[in-house]
């Protein structure tokens, strides 16, 4: 089921929250940036934040081959019927190029947050009834149960803020066939203090979300690792930073652990409402 998808997305994609902007003034730049991502050799663009099919339209219209996925669409914010309708419209206009990435978000963000695993199963059941095929869905799975669900009811998993150790565990649970496409933050900065400072600026909001901290605890980190913006040990496990050789080595650790594709988030100090296009070019060159 996922072999064709693996070929489409290739080894590298870009994860970015700015690509999901609905600001009309940003639309032209998003179209231009998507076309450049395709030219740079990235196989996919992952729309960060609570994104949906409507956010994928400019990127799909501006490219010919780029796969565009939501990473993620919250099941609490979008009804299954509307999700299926949006999927069908994109499938008609751009066959085979949109991947519906779904997740349960977080209790601190979603007021409706109740029994998240059961709610996700019910959501997938509704999508089945509405005709959204399993091979066009991906789950933002961290824990074993949801990873197993991603293997059984979707094309694979798109875990966020994980390590190579998590990737190895996820591959074992998923099996060989499903797509495993973890997100990885890349800091193209060789100074350790500067690199970790940039990393902590981004990590801060996630340290307050138990879905992530519980995942890190399962991987052997402790509460002490979450203090003061995150320990060096935690930062170094979650980020690829340094010179080209060090970043390439970190990337290889994920592939060696079983990843099929990496959704790369460039962290270089660019404000969240702007696109780090120069960073995307640098990363494309060092991974070529």
C-alpha positions as a Python dict, from the first residue, in 0.01 Angstrom:
ca = {
    (1, 'X'): (0, 0, 0),
    (2, 'X'): (271, 251, 93),
    (3, 'X'): (540, 169, -164),
    (4, 'X'): (400, 418, -415),
    (5, 'X'): (370, 680, -143),
    (6, 'X'): (731, 626, -36),
    (7, 'X'): (840, 681, -394),
    (8, 'X'): (632, 999, -422),
    (9, 'X'): (756, 1168, -106),
    (10, 'X'): (1118, 1059, -149),
    (11, 'X'): (1364, 1086, 138),
    (12, 'X'): (1312, 1450, 234),
    (13, 'X'): (1029, 1694, 280),
    (14, 'X'): (985, 2029, 452),
    (15, 'X'): (768, 2088, 760),
    (16, 'X'): (664, 2448, 816),
    (17, 'X'): (376, 2621, 989),
    (18, 'X'): (401, 2928, 766),
    (19, 'X'): (307, 2724, 459),
    (20, 'X'): (-46, 2688, 597),
    (21, 'X'): (-109, 3063, 617),
    (22, 'X'): (-449, 3178, 491),
    (23, 'X'): (-340, 3541, 470),
    (24, 'X'): (-408, 3652, 109),
    (25, 'X'): (-93, 3863, 117),
    (26, 'X'): (116, 3549, 174),
    (27, 'X'): (-47, 3334, -91),
    (28, 'X'): (180, 3441, -378),
    (29, 'X'): (493, 3371, -174),
    (30, 'X'): (360, 3032, -64),
    (31, 'X'): (300, 2935, -427),
    (32, 'X'): (649, 3054, -522),
    (33, 'X'): (808, 2880, -224),
    (34, 'X'): (632, 2552, -301),
    (35, 'X'): (760, 2561, -658),
    (36, 'X'): (1112, 2621, -527),
    (37, 'X'): (1083, 2330, -283),
    (38, 'X'): (997, 2107, -575),
    (39, 'X'): (1292, 2240, -774),
    (40, 'X'): (1525, 2185, -478),
    (41, 'X'): (1435, 1817, -478),
    (42, 'X'): (1207, 1796, -175),
    (43, 'X'): (934, 1540, -229),
    (44, 'X'): (678, 1672, 16),
    (45, 'X'): (561, 1980, 201),
    (46, 'X'): (408, 1922, 544),
    (47, 'X'): (170, 2193, 663),
    (48, 'X'): (241, 2254, 1029),
    (49, 'X'): (-11, 2351, 1291),
    (50, 'X'): (-378, 2261, 1273),
    (51, 'X'): (-394, 2254, 894),
    (52, 'X'): (-655, 2123, 654),
    (53, 'X'): (-719, 2058, 286),
    (54, 'X'): (-789, 2424, 214),
    (55, 'X'): (-435, 2514, 323),
    (56, 'X'): (-290, 2272, 67),
    (57, 'X'): (-453, 2436, -235),
    (58, 'X'): (-190, 2706, -311),
    (59, 'X'): (97, 2457, -286),
    (60, 'X'): (-71, 2202, -509),
    (61, 'X'): (-167, 2464, -765),
    (62, 'X'): (190, 2595, -778),
    (63, 'X'): (362, 2258, -830),
    (64, 'X'): (345, 1953, -1050),
    (65, 'X'): (472, 1663, -835),
    (66, 'X'): (507, 1784, -477),
    (67, 'X'): (308, 1584, -224),
    (68, 'X'): (133, 1810, 26),
    (69, 'X'): (24, 1678, 364),
    (70, 'X'): (-136, 1811, 679),
    (71, 'X'): (84, 1767, 984),
    (72, 'X'): (-151, 1772, 1141),
    (73, 'X'): (-523, 1819, 1104),
    (74, 'X'): (-682, 1803, 1447),
    (75, 'X'): (-972, 1560, 1471),
    (76, 'X'): (-1136, 1794, 1722),
    (77, 'X'): (-1144, 2097, 1493),
    (78, 'X'): (-1268, 1938, 1170),
    (79, 'X'): (-1576, 1720, 1132),
    (80, 'X'): (-1522, 1397, 935),
    (81, 'X'): (-1779, 1492, 672),
    (82, 'X'): (-1606, 1823, 599),
    (83, 'X'): (-1269, 1648, 598),
    (84, 'X'): (-1393, 1394, 344),
    (85, 'X'): (-1541, 1669, 128),
    (86, 'X'): (-1215, 1863, 128),
    (87, 'X'): (-1020, 1550, 45),
    (88, 'X'): (-1250, 1467, -247),
    (89, 'X'): (-1215, 1814, -394),
    (90, 'X'): (-836, 1799, -383),
    (91, 'X'): (-831, 1447, -520),
    (92, 'X'): (-1038, 1557, -818),
    (93, 'X'): (-819, 1860, -888),
    (94, 'X'): (-479, 1706, -801),
    (95, 'X'): (-508, 1326, -804),
    (96, 'X'): (-281, 1141, -564),
    (97, 'X'): (-92, 1442, -432),
    (98, 'X'): (-262, 1522, -102),
    (99, 'X'): (-201, 1322, 216),
    (100, 'X'): (-437, 1368, 508),
    (101, 'X'): (-228, 1373, 824),
    (102, 'X'): (-446, 1339, 1134),
    (103, 'X'): (-378, 1377, 1504),
    (104, 'X'): (-548, 1415, 1840),
    (105, 'X'): (-373, 1742, 1931),
    (106, 'X'): (-344, 1812, 2305),
    (107, 'X'): (-572, 1850, 2604),
    (108, 'X'): (-437, 2201, 2670),
    (109, 'X'): (-529, 2308, 2318),
    (110, 'X'): (-852, 2122, 2233),
    (111, 'X'): (-1144, 2179, 2470),
    (112, 'X'): (-1321, 1867, 2340),
    (113, 'X'): (-1024, 1646, 2427),
    (114, 'X'): (-1172, 1322, 2564),
    (115, 'X'): (-1064, 959, 2523),
    (116, 'X'): (-834, 1057, 2233),
    (117, 'X'): (-758, 706, 2107),
    (118, 'X'): (-1125, 607, 2089),
    (119, 'X'): (-1210, 939, 1926),
    (120, 'X'): (-944, 881, 1662),
    (121, 'X'): (-1079, 532, 1588),
    (122, 'X'): (-1430, 673, 1551),
    (123, 'X'): (-1296, 944, 1320),
    (124, 'X'): (-1127, 685, 1097),
    (125, 'X'): (-1449, 484, 1089),
    (126, 'X'): (-1634, 794, 967),
    (127, 'X'): (-1372, 856, 699),
    (128, 'X'): (-1406, 496, 586),
    (129, 'X'): (-1780, 546, 547),
    (130, 'X'): (-1719, 869, 355),
    (131, 'X'): (-1480, 702, 111),
    (132, 'X'): (-1144, 846, 219),
    (133, 'X'): (-905, 554, 155),
    (134, 'X'): (-670, 436, 427),
    (135, 'X'): (-369, 469, 197),
    (136, 'X'): (-424, 845, 180),
    (137, 'X'): (-423, 892, 558),
    (138, 'X'): (-133, 925, 800),
    (139, 'X'): (-141, 942, 1179),
    (140, 'X'): (67, 1160, 1410),
    (141, 'X'): (144, 859, 1627),
    (142, 'X'): (375, 861, 1928),
    (143, 'X'): (265, 577, 2156),
    (144, 'X'): (249, 206, 2074),
    (145, 'X'): (-130, 185, 2044),
    (146, 'X'): (-156, 472, 1796),
    (147, 'X'): (141, 344, 1598),
    (148, 'X'): (-35, 9, 1564),
    (149, 'X'): (-346, 195, 1454),
    (150, 'X'): (-139, 378, 1191),
    (151, 'X'): (-28, 42, 1055),
    (152, 'X'): (-379, -102, 1049),
    (153, 'X'): (-592, 195, 946),
    (154, 'X'): (-362, 434, 758),
    (155, 'X'): (-65, 449, 525),
    (156, 'X'): (174, 502, 812),
    (157, 'X'): (289, 745, 1078),
    (158, 'X'): (422, 1102, 1093),
    (159, 'X'): (563, 1132, 1448),
    (160, 'X'): (668, 1477, 1570),
    (161, 'X'): (954, 1561, 1808),
    (162, 'X'): (1105, 1215, 1823),
    (163, 'X'): (1450, 1056, 1833),
    (164, 'X'): (1618, 780, 1634),
    (165, 'X'): (1539, 547, 1926),
    (166, 'X'): (1170, 624, 1890),
    (167, 'X'): (1200, 572, 1515),
    (168, 'X'): (1343, 224, 1568),
    (169, 'X'): (1060, 136, 1805),
    (170, 'X'): (802, 278, 1565),
    (171, 'X'): (940, 76, 1276),
    (172, 'X'): (916, -243, 1476),
    (173, 'X'): (552, -172, 1560),
    (174, 'X'): (454, -55, 1211),
    (175, 'X'): (624, -333, 1024),
    (176, 'X'): (807, -289, 696),
    (177, 'X'): (537, -166, 462),
    (178, 'X'): (380, 148, 619),
    (179, 'X'): (542, 487, 568),
    (180, 'X'): (741, 615, 865),
    (181, 'X'): (807, 987, 822),
    (182, 'X'): (925, 1152, 1144),
    (183, 'X'): (969, 1526, 1173),
    (184, 'X'): (1324, 1644, 1248),
    (185, 'X'): (1428, 1997, 1337),
    (186, 'X'): (1748, 2113, 1168),
    (187, 'X'): (1956, 2401, 1305),
    (188, 'X'): (2229, 2498, 1054),
    (189, 'X'): (2446, 2655, 1323),
    (190, 'X'): (2791, 2538, 1436),
    (191, 'X'): (2818, 2732, 1762),
    (192, 'X'): (2675, 2504, 2034),
    (193, 'X'): (2537, 2784, 2251),
    (194, 'X'): (2372, 2960, 1961),
    (195, 'X'): (2234, 2635, 1817),
    (196, 'X'): (2083, 2525, 2147),
    (197, 'X'): (1942, 2871, 2212),
    (198, 'X'): (1760, 2863, 1880),
    (199, 'X'): (1641, 2511, 1958),
    (200, 'X'): (1507, 2604, 2300),
    (201, 'X'): (1313, 2898, 2158),
    (202, 'X'): (1113, 2654, 1947),
    (203, 'X'): (1095, 2373, 2202),
    (204, 'X'): (953, 2588, 2483),
    (205, 'X'): (586, 2551, 2390),
    (206, 'X'): (612, 2173, 2356),
    (207, 'X'): (760, 2125, 2704),
    (208, 'X'): (417, 2209, 2847),
    (209, 'X'): (237, 1937, 2648),
    (210, 'X'): (217, 1596, 2821),
    (211, 'X'): (180, 1401, 2496),
    (212, 'X'): (540, 1493, 2416),
    (213, 'X'): (690, 1481, 2762),
    (214, 'X'): (534, 1139, 2824),
    (215, 'X'): (684, 1018, 2497),
    (216, 'X'): (1027, 1140, 2606),
    (217, 'X'): (988, 977, 2946),
    (218, 'X'): (922, 645, 2770),
    (219, 'X'): (1249, 698, 2585),
    (220, 'X'): (1445, 731, 2910),
    (221, 'X'): (1450, 1104, 2970),
    (222, 'X'): (1358, 1242, 3313),
    (223, 'X'): (1168, 1542, 3445),
    (224, 'X'): (1503, 1712, 3496),
    (225, 'X'): (1551, 1710, 3119),
    (226, 'X'): (1243, 1935, 3082),
    (227, 'X'): (1366, 2213, 3310),
    (228, 'X'): (1511, 2545, 3195),
    (229, 'X'): (1403, 2508, 2834),
    (230, 'X'): (1530, 2152, 2799),
    (231, 'X'): (1860, 1990, 2887),
    (232, 'X'): (2146, 1973, 2641),
    (233, 'X'): (2082, 1598, 2629),
    (234, 'X'): (1721, 1649, 2524),
    (235, 'X'): (1806, 1920, 2271),
    (236, 'X'): (2079, 1712, 2112),
    (237, 'X'): (1847, 1412, 2086),
    (238, 'X'): (1562, 1601, 1920),
    (239, 'X'): (1756, 1830, 1687),
    (240, 'X'): (2014, 1802, 1412),
    (241, 'X'): (2252, 2094, 1456),
    (242, 'X'): (2610, 2175, 1367),
    (243, 'X'): (2816, 2170, 1050),
    (244, 'X'): (2718, 1980, 737),
    (245, 'X'): (2891, 1660, 842),
    (246, 'X'): (2723, 1656, 1183),
    (247, 'X'): (2378, 1725, 1039),
    (248, 'X'): (2417, 1456, 774),
    (249, 'X'): (2527, 1208, 1039),
    (250, 'X'): (2222, 1289, 1251),
    (251, 'X'): (1992, 1249, 954),
    (252, 'X'): (2151, 912, 876),
    (253, 'X'): (2074, 795, 1230),
    (254, 'X'): (1702, 830, 1158),
    (255, 'X'): (1725, 643, 831),
    (256, 'X'): (1936, 372, 991),
    (257, 'X'): (1669, 339, 1259),
    (258, 'X'): (1401, 274, 998),
    (259, 'X'): (1267, 607, 873),
    (260, 'X'): (1152, 617, 510),
    (261, 'X'): (1126, 995, 489),
    (262, 'X'): (1216, 1293, 706),
    (263, 'X'): (997, 1601, 739),
    (264, 'X'): (1266, 1862, 803),
    (265, 'X'): (1186, 2176, 999),
    (266, 'X'): (1456, 2438, 954),
    (267, 'X'): (1519, 2635, 1274),
    (268, 'X'): (1741, 2936, 1202),
    (269, 'X'): (1578, 3222, 1386),
    (270, 'X'): (1338, 3311, 1105),
    (271, 'X'): (1011, 3440, 1259),
    (272, 'X'): (724, 3191, 1253),
    (273, 'X'): (521, 3406, 1013),
    (274, 'X'): (802, 3405, 758),
    (275, 'X'): (937, 3123, 542),
    (276, 'X'): (1304, 3022, 601),
    (277, 'X'): (1371, 2981, 232),
    (278, 'X'): (1745, 3040, 252),
    (279, 'X'): (1760, 2769, 518),
    (280, 'X'): (1569, 2531, 292),
    (281, 'X'): (1826, 2594, 20),
    (282, 'X'): (2117, 2530, 256),
    (283, 'X'): (1968, 2206, 382),
    (284, 'X'): (1889, 2086, 31),
    (285, 'X'): (2250, 2149, -71),
    (286, 'X'): (2403, 1968, 226),
    (287, 'X'): (2174, 1667, 182),
    (288, 'X'): (2209, 1645, -195),
}
